PDB file of C-alpha atoms in Angstrom:
ATOM      1  CA  UNK A   1     144.595 101.844  88.386  1.00  0.00           C
ATOM      2  CA  UNK A   2     146.135  98.574  88.889  1.00  0.00           C
ATOM      3  CA  UNK A   3     144.791  95.334  87.457  1.00  0.00           C
ATOM      4  CA  UNK A   4     145.323  91.627  88.314  1.00  0.00           C
ATOM      5  CA  UNK A   5     144.672  88.691  85.663  1.00  0.00           C
ATOM      6  CA  UNK A   6     144.745  84.845  86.462  1.00  0.00           C
ATOM      7  CA  UNK A   7     144.784  83.432  82.966  1.00  0.00           C
ATOM      8  CA  UNK A   8     143.870  79.772  84.482  1.00  0.00           C
ATOM      9  CA  UNK A   9     140.247  79.847  85.184  1.00  0.00           C
ATOM     10  CA  UNK A  10     139.921  76.322  85.659  1.00  0.00           C
ATOM     11  CA  UNK A  11     142.571  73.476  86.788  1.00  0.00           C
ATOM     12  CA  UNK A  12     142.450  70.004  86.873  1.00  0.00           C
ATOM     13  CA  UNK A  13     145.365  67.423  88.252  1.00  0.00           C
ATOM     14  CA  UNK A  14     146.344  64.585  89.541  1.00  0.00           C
ATOM     15  CA  UNK A  15     146.829  64.165  93.009  1.00  0.00           C
ATOM     16  CA  UNK A  16     150.921  64.438  93.326  1.00  0.00           C
ATOM     17  CA  UNK A  17     150.968  66.182  90.165  1.00  0.00           C
ATOM     18  CA  UNK A  18     152.956  69.654  90.000  1.00  0.00           C
ATOM     19  CA  UNK A  19     151.033  73.257  90.359  1.00  0.00           C
ATOM     20  CA  UNK A  20     151.411  76.350  89.315  1.00  0.00           C
ATOM     21  CA  UNK A  21     149.058  79.041  88.717  1.00  0.00           C
ATOM     22  CA  UNK A  22     149.610  82.505  86.876  1.00  0.00           C
ATOM     23  CA  UNK A  23     149.048  85.924  88.153  1.00  0.00           C
ATOM     24  CA  UNK A  24     149.919  88.913  86.629  1.00  0.00           C
ATOM     25  CA  UNK A  25     149.277  92.395  87.033  1.00  0.00           C
ATOM     26  CA  UNK A  26     149.514  95.688  85.751  1.00  0.00           C
ATOM     27  CA  UNK A  27     150.617  98.520  88.313  1.00  0.00           C
ATOM     28  CA  UNK A  28     153.674 101.518  87.954  1.00  0.00           C
ATOM     29  CA  UNK A  29     154.936 101.059  91.257  1.00  0.00           C
ATOM     30  CA  UNK A  30     155.643  99.420  94.272  1.00  0.00           C
ATOM     31  CA  UNK A  31     153.588  96.599  95.293  1.00  0.00           C
ATOM     32  CA  UNK A  32     152.214  94.240  97.982  1.00  0.00           C
ATOM     33  CA  UNK A  33     151.144  90.675  96.806  1.00  0.00           C
ATOM     34  CA  UNK A  34     148.924  88.038  98.016  1.00  0.00           C
ATOM     35  CA  UNK A  35     147.294  84.896  97.409  1.00  0.00           C
ATOM     36  CA  UNK A  36     144.550  83.842  98.989  1.00  0.00           C
ATOM     37  CA  UNK A  37     142.255  80.201  99.051  1.00  0.00           C
ATOM     38  CA  UNK A  38     138.647  79.345  99.453  1.00  0.00           C
ATOM     39  CA  UNK A  39     138.104  76.040 100.455  1.00  0.00           C
ATOM     40  CA  UNK A  40     135.201  74.657  99.898  1.00  0.00           C
ATOM     41  CA  UNK A  41     132.672  75.850 102.401  1.00  0.00           C
ATOM     42  CA  UNK A  42     134.829  77.886 104.124  1.00  0.00           C
ATOM     43  CA  UNK A  43     136.066  82.021 104.162  1.00  0.00           C
ATOM     44  CA  UNK A  44     138.735  83.214 102.264  1.00  0.00           C
ATOM     45  CA  UNK A  45     142.059  82.895 103.737  1.00  0.00           C
ATOM     46  CA  UNK A  46     145.038  84.355 103.507  1.00  0.00           C
ATOM     47  CA  UNK A  47     148.042  81.902 101.759  1.00  0.00           C
ATOM     48  CA  UNK A  48     150.969  83.688 101.559  1.00  0.00           C
ATOM     49  CA  UNK A  49     152.273  87.055 101.026  1.00  0.00           C
ATOM     50  CA  UNK A  50     154.793  89.652  99.438  1.00  0.00           C
ATOM     51  CA  UNK A  51     156.220  92.672 100.783  1.00  0.00           C
ATOM     52  CA  UNK A  52     159.897  92.893 100.129  1.00  0.00           C
ATOM     53  CA  UNK A  53     163.107  91.195 100.682  1.00  0.00           C
ATOM     54  CA  UNK A  54     163.376  87.569  99.083  1.00  0.00           C
ATOM     55  CA  UNK A  55     160.781  87.155  95.863  1.00  0.00           C
ATOM     56  CA  UNK A  56     160.541  83.648  96.931  1.00  0.00           C
ATOM     57  CA  UNK A  57     157.432  83.160  99.260  1.00  0.00           C
ATOM     58  CA  UNK A  58     157.139  80.068 100.980  1.00  0.00           C
ATOM     59  CA  UNK A  59     153.012  79.808 102.697  1.00  0.00           C
ATOM     60  CA  UNK A  60     150.870  77.537 104.319  1.00  0.00           C
ATOM     61  CA  UNK A  61     150.667  73.618 103.307  1.00  0.00           C
ATOM     62  CA  UNK A  62     153.727  73.466 101.168  1.00  0.00           C
ATOM     63  CA  UNK A  63     152.372  76.140  98.594  1.00  0.00           C
ATOM     64  CA  UNK A  64     155.349  78.973  97.485  1.00  0.00           C
ATOM     65  CA  UNK A  65     155.329  81.959  95.079  1.00  0.00           C
ATOM     66  CA  UNK A  66     157.608  83.766  93.131  1.00  0.00           C
ATOM     67  CA  UNK A  67     157.732  87.767  93.120  1.00  0.00           C
ATOM     68  CA  UNK A  68     159.352  88.246  88.818  1.00  0.00           C
ATOM     69  CA  UNK A  69     159.205  92.087  88.673  1.00  0.00           C
ATOM     70  CA  UNK A  70     160.497  92.095  85.064  1.00  0.00           C
ATOM     71  CA  UNK A  71     157.012  90.093  84.064  1.00  0.00           C
ATOM     72  CA  UNK A  72     154.993  91.746  86.783  1.00  0.00           C
ATOM     73  CA  UNK A  73     153.922  88.095  87.817  1.00  0.00           C
ATOM     74  CA  UNK A  74     153.446  86.370  90.892  1.00  0.00           C
ATOM     75  CA  UNK A  75     153.185  82.748  90.456  1.00  0.00           C
ATOM     76  CA  UNK A  76     151.716  80.205  92.538  1.00  0.00           C
ATOM     77  CA  UNK A  77     153.427  76.806  92.963  1.00  0.00           C
ATOM     78  CA  UNK A  78     153.282  73.260  94.576  1.00  0.00           C
ATOM     79  CA  UNK A  79     155.220  70.754  94.095  1.00  0.00           C
ATOM     80  CA  UNK A  80     153.084  67.769  94.786  1.00  0.00           C
ATOM     81  CA  UNK A  81     149.334  68.553  95.410  1.00  0.00           C
ATOM     82  CA  UNK A  82     146.857  66.600  97.226  1.00  0.00           C
ATOM     83  CA  UNK A  83     143.555  65.980  97.093  1.00  0.00           C
ATOM     84  CA  UNK A  84     142.949  68.663  99.893  1.00  0.00           C
ATOM     85  CA  UNK A  85     144.027  71.433  97.979  1.00  0.00           C
ATOM     86  CA  UNK A  86     140.826  71.485  95.810  1.00  0.00           C
ATOM     87  CA  UNK A  87     139.503  75.255  96.358  1.00  0.00           C
ATOM     88  CA  UNK A  88     139.698  78.088  94.294  1.00  0.00           C
ATOM     89  CA  UNK A  89     142.587  80.460  94.635  1.00  0.00           C
ATOM     90  CA  UNK A  90     142.780  84.442  93.943  1.00  0.00           C
ATOM     91  CA  UNK A  91     145.521  86.515  93.666  1.00  0.00           C
ATOM     92  CA  UNK A  92     145.533  89.870  94.955  1.00  0.00           C
ATOM     93  CA  UNK A  93     147.445  93.328  94.039  1.00  0.00           C
ATOM     94  CA  UNK A  94     147.720  96.535  96.192  1.00  0.00           C
ATOM     95  CA  UNK A  95     150.155  99.915  95.907  1.00  0.00           C
ATOM     96  CA  UNK A  96     153.391  99.402  98.429  1.00  0.00           C
ATOM     97  CA  UNK A  97     151.602  99.999 102.059  1.00  0.00           C
ATOM     98  CA  UNK A  98     148.347 100.557 100.928  1.00  0.00           C
ATOM     99  CA  UNK A  99     145.514  98.848 102.245  1.00  0.00           C
ATOM    100  CA  UNK A 100     142.938 100.502 100.437  1.00  0.00           C
ATOM    101  CA  UNK A 101     143.186  99.452  96.893  1.00  0.00           C
ATOM    102  CA  UNK A 102     143.591  95.798  97.015  1.00  0.00           C
ATOM    103  CA  UNK A 103     142.498  94.119  93.487  1.00  0.00           C
ATOM    104  CA  UNK A 104     141.492  90.644  93.252  1.00  0.00           C
ATOM    105  CA  UNK A 105     141.903  88.441  90.395  1.00  0.00           C
ATOM    106  CA  UNK A 106     138.633  86.337  88.945  1.00  0.00           C
ATOM    107  CA  UNK A 107     140.040  83.581  90.423  1.00  0.00           C
ATOM    108  CA  UNK A 108     141.066  79.941  89.262  1.00  0.00           C
ATOM    109  CA  UNK A 109     138.905  76.480  90.414  1.00  0.00           C
ATOM    110  CA  UNK A 110     141.371  74.249  91.220  1.00  0.00           C
ATOM    111  CA  UNK A 111     140.177  70.621  90.884  1.00  0.00           C
ATOM    112  CA  UNK A 112     142.491  67.465  92.400  1.00  0.00           C
ATOM    113  CA  UNK A 113     141.370  64.383  90.941  1.00  0.00           C
ATOM    114  CA  UNK A 114     142.411  61.396  94.341  1.00  0.00           C
TER     115      UNK A 114
ATOM    116  CA  UNK B   1     138.882  85.298 119.063  1.00  0.00           C
ATOM    117  CA  UNK B   2     135.579  85.610 117.198  1.00  0.00           C
ATOM    118  CA  UNK B   3     136.186  86.295 114.016  1.00  0.00           C
ATOM    119  CA  UNK B   4     134.078  88.214 110.995  1.00  0.00           C
ATOM    120  CA  UNK B   5     130.979  86.990 111.169  1.00  0.00           C
ATOM    121  CA  UNK B   6     128.283  88.413 108.660  1.00  0.00           C
ATOM    122  CA  UNK B   7     124.414  87.865 108.698  1.00  0.00           C
ATOM    123  CA  UNK B   8     122.428  86.296 107.441  1.00  0.00           C
ATOM    124  CA  UNK B   9     124.306  83.645 105.875  1.00  0.00           C
ATOM    125  CA  UNK B  10     121.305  82.963 103.241  1.00  0.00           C
ATOM    126  CA  UNK B  11     119.122  86.047 102.027  1.00  0.00           C
ATOM    127  CA  UNK B  12     115.949  85.381  99.357  1.00  0.00           C
ATOM    128  CA  UNK B  13     114.491  88.508  98.549  1.00  0.00           C
ATOM    129  CA  UNK B  14     111.662  89.737  95.590  1.00  0.00           C
ATOM    130  CA  UNK B  15     112.978  91.576  93.054  1.00  0.00           C
ATOM    131  CA  UNK B  16     112.097  95.467  93.738  1.00  0.00           C
ATOM    132  CA  UNK B  17     112.450  94.527  98.115  1.00  0.00           C
ATOM    133  CA  UNK B  18     115.187  96.820 100.100  1.00  0.00           C
ATOM    134  CA  UNK B  19     118.315  94.141 101.746  1.00  0.00           C
ATOM    135  CA  UNK B  20     120.423  94.823 104.247  1.00  0.00           C
ATOM    136  CA  UNK B  21     123.333  92.623 104.900  1.00  0.00           C
ATOM    137  CA  UNK B  22     125.709  92.889 108.039  1.00  0.00           C
ATOM    138  CA  UNK B  23     129.115  92.378 109.208  1.00  0.00           C
ATOM    139  CA  UNK B  24     131.127  92.207 112.273  1.00  0.00           C
ATOM    140  CA  UNK B  25     134.870  92.612 112.301  1.00  0.00           C
ATOM    141  CA  UNK B  26     137.181  91.375 114.392  1.00  0.00           C
ATOM    142  CA  UNK B  27     137.479  93.660 117.413  1.00  0.00           C
ATOM    143  CA  UNK B  28     139.748  96.151 116.887  1.00  0.00           C
ATOM    144  CA  UNK B  29     140.390  95.993 113.049  1.00  0.00           C
ATOM    145  CA  UNK B  30     140.262  99.629 111.825  1.00  0.00           C
ATOM    146  CA  UNK B  31     139.661  98.878 108.250  1.00  0.00           C
ATOM    147  CA  UNK B  32     136.086  96.993 106.710  1.00  0.00           C
ATOM    148  CA  UNK B  33     135.855  95.859 103.119  1.00  0.00           C
ATOM    149  CA  UNK B  34     132.795  94.526 101.631  1.00  0.00           C
ATOM    150  CA  UNK B  35     133.002  92.481  98.274  1.00  0.00           C
ATOM    151  CA  UNK B  36     130.871  90.874  95.934  1.00  0.00           C
ATOM    152  CA  UNK B  37     131.839  87.657  94.680  1.00  0.00           C
ATOM    153  CA  UNK B  38     129.934  86.437  91.840  1.00  0.00           C
ATOM    154  CA  UNK B  39     130.472  82.775  89.787  1.00  0.00           C
ATOM    155  CA  UNK B  40     133.577  83.490  87.376  1.00  0.00           C
ATOM    156  CA  UNK B  41     133.922  87.282  88.318  1.00  0.00           C
ATOM    157  CA  UNK B  42     135.893  86.914  91.175  1.00  0.00           C
ATOM    158  CA  UNK B  43     135.711  89.419  94.205  1.00  0.00           C
ATOM    159  CA  UNK B  44     134.427  92.649  93.254  1.00  0.00           C
ATOM    160  CA  UNK B  45     135.174  95.641  96.063  1.00  0.00           C
ATOM    161  CA  UNK B  46     132.615  97.679  96.704  1.00  0.00           C
ATOM    162  CA  UNK B  47     133.473  99.802 100.097  1.00  0.00           C
ATOM    163  CA  UNK B  48     136.290 100.199 102.248  1.00  0.00           C
ATOM    164  CA  UNK B  49     136.126 101.198 105.585  1.00  0.00           C
ATOM    165  CA  UNK B  50     139.256 102.947 107.698  1.00  0.00           C
ATOM    166  CA  UNK B  51     138.559 104.050 111.087  1.00  0.00           C
ATOM    167  CA  UNK B  52     136.515 107.256 111.381  1.00  0.00           C
ATOM    168  CA  UNK B  53     137.595 108.609 107.893  1.00  0.00           C
ATOM    169  CA  UNK B  54     135.020 109.418 104.626  1.00  0.00           C
ATOM    170  CA  UNK B  55     134.662 105.785 103.277  1.00  0.00           C
ATOM    171  CA  UNK B  56     135.989 104.903  99.650  1.00  0.00           C
ATOM    172  CA  UNK B  57     132.753 104.088  97.578  1.00  0.00           C
ATOM    173  CA  UNK B  58     134.171 104.012  94.195  1.00  0.00           C
ATOM    174  CA  UNK B  59     133.245 100.037  93.534  1.00  0.00           C
ATOM    175  CA  UNK B  60     129.469 100.726  94.677  1.00  0.00           C
ATOM    176  CA  UNK B  61     127.527  99.751  91.254  1.00  0.00           C
ATOM    177  CA  UNK B  62     124.420 102.048  91.317  1.00  0.00           C
ATOM    178  CA  UNK B  63     123.173 104.350  93.657  1.00  0.00           C
ATOM    179  CA  UNK B  64     120.905 101.703  94.969  1.00  0.00           C
ATOM    180  CA  UNK B  65     123.899 100.178  97.240  1.00  0.00           C
ATOM    181  CA  UNK B  66     124.937 102.021 100.399  1.00  0.00           C
ATOM    182  CA  UNK B  67     126.727 100.758 103.337  1.00  0.00           C
ATOM    183  CA  UNK B  68     127.176 102.400 107.095  1.00  0.00           C
ATOM    184  CA  UNK B  69     129.884 101.584 109.514  1.00  0.00           C
ATOM    185  CA  UNK B  70     128.481 102.623 113.027  1.00  0.00           C
ATOM    186  CA  UNK B  71     130.837 103.168 115.955  1.00  0.00           C
ATOM    187  CA  UNK B  72     134.127 102.126 113.923  1.00  0.00           C
ATOM    188  CA  UNK B  73     132.679  98.367 114.172  1.00  0.00           C
ATOM    189  CA  UNK B  74     129.309  96.889 112.621  1.00  0.00           C
ATOM    190  CA  UNK B  75     128.921  97.348 109.163  1.00  0.00           C
ATOM    191  CA  UNK B  76     125.804  97.325 107.253  1.00  0.00           C
ATOM    192  CA  UNK B  77     125.252  97.060 103.664  1.00  0.00           C
ATOM    193  CA  UNK B  78     121.906  98.421 102.026  1.00  0.00           C
ATOM    194  CA  UNK B  79     120.614  97.298  98.768  1.00  0.00           C
ATOM    195  CA  UNK B  80     117.721  99.176  97.383  1.00  0.00           C
ATOM    196  CA  UNK B  81     115.072  97.970  95.107  1.00  0.00           C
ATOM    197  CA  UNK B  82     116.654  94.799  94.315  1.00  0.00           C
ATOM    198  CA  UNK B  83     117.629  93.723  90.998  1.00  0.00           C
ATOM    199  CA  UNK B  84     118.203  90.123  89.767  1.00  0.00           C
ATOM    200  CA  UNK B  85     121.296  91.088  88.531  1.00  0.00           C
ATOM    201  CA  UNK B  86     122.334  91.788  92.161  1.00  0.00           C
ATOM    202  CA  UNK B  87     122.176  87.948  93.136  1.00  0.00           C
ATOM    203  CA  UNK B  88     125.917  86.961  94.334  1.00  0.00           C
ATOM    204  CA  UNK B  89     127.688  86.699  97.515  1.00  0.00           C
ATOM    205  CA  UNK B  90     128.448  89.302  99.284  1.00  0.00           C
ATOM    206  CA  UNK B  91     131.557  89.315 101.537  1.00  0.00           C
ATOM    207  CA  UNK B  92     133.055  91.118 104.433  1.00  0.00           C
ATOM    208  CA  UNK B  93     136.236  91.539 105.334  1.00  0.00           C
ATOM    209  CA  UNK B  94     138.606  93.573 108.494  1.00  0.00           C
ATOM    210  CA  UNK B  95     142.138  94.126 108.731  1.00  0.00           C
ATOM    211  CA  UNK B  96     144.691  95.728 111.238  1.00  0.00           C
ATOM    212  CA  UNK B  97     146.616  98.652 110.050  1.00  0.00           C
ATOM    213  CA  UNK B  98     149.173  99.257 112.377  1.00  0.00           C
ATOM    214  CA  UNK B  99     153.371  99.338 112.452  1.00  0.00           C
ATOM    215  CA  UNK B 100     153.749  95.701 112.289  1.00  0.00           C
ATOM    216  CA  UNK B 101     150.628  94.876 110.054  1.00  0.00           C
ATOM    217  CA  UNK B 102     150.152  92.491 107.121  1.00  0.00           C
ATOM    218  CA  UNK B 103     147.556  93.832 105.507  1.00  0.00           C
ATOM    219  CA  UNK B 104     145.980  90.610 105.518  1.00  0.00           C
ATOM    220  CA  UNK B 105     142.249  90.247 105.203  1.00  0.00           C
ATOM    221  CA  UNK B 106     140.417  88.459 107.577  1.00  0.00           C
ATOM    222  CA  UNK B 107     136.675  87.449 105.284  1.00  0.00           C
ATOM    223  CA  UNK B 108     133.543  86.470 106.715  1.00  0.00           C
ATOM    224  CA  UNK B 109     131.559  83.581 105.635  1.00  0.00           C
ATOM    225  CA  UNK B 110     129.477  85.861 103.472  1.00  0.00           C
ATOM    226  CA  UNK B 111     125.854  86.084 102.722  1.00  0.00           C
ATOM    227  CA  UNK B 112     124.637  84.447  99.580  1.00  0.00           C
ATOM    228  CA  UNK B 113     121.720  86.821  98.191  1.00  0.00           C
ATOM    229  CA  UNK B 114     119.260  85.187  96.059  1.00  0.00           C
ATOM    230  CA  UNK B 115     116.841  87.596  94.234  1.00  0.00           C
ATOM    231  CA  UNK B 116     113.674  86.383  92.554  1.00  0.00           C
TER     232      UNK B 116
END
């Protein structure tokens, strides 16, 4: 069975700092990868996803993530964070083209200081 | 169009009582998921429905938990004889499976359950 590990549980940054949130997964086959975000008081929503092709994926609000197959990683990055990026971020993985086996990580709480 | 809706938004119940949580998925979405979100525990998968197929109940934590999906649309999650450890936010999500599907899940606002 697949699993997802988010190493950073709580991250505090100042505005304009660069961000990298780690996500590692374990699964032997081809995968689909996702990052979801939950802003305070709002629903979980998709930030970006990787299915195939270019391993560098760009999402909304200036976020990007790089799939490194050899490292089983899908880290989320943003070069310059804003106070509005304060939220909880979840990495998720599923076997390729399977929507019934999506596993989420425990989440990373990001707090941006103004 | 309307997103995923859940009711009630908050539920406080006494230990030992039964509760029902409701989810209305996005119209046309064939897949429906229930998750439990506890502080520091991420999203715990509970159950998955896909069309008229038998649901995947592998995530239900005990036989006190059950779920139905009527007519391929609305779903109800029932927790019998609630315990304090059942306190959490229960999230529902739906998605569309098709040739062009991105498998993106659309989440509802959740139901915050507190068992006293």
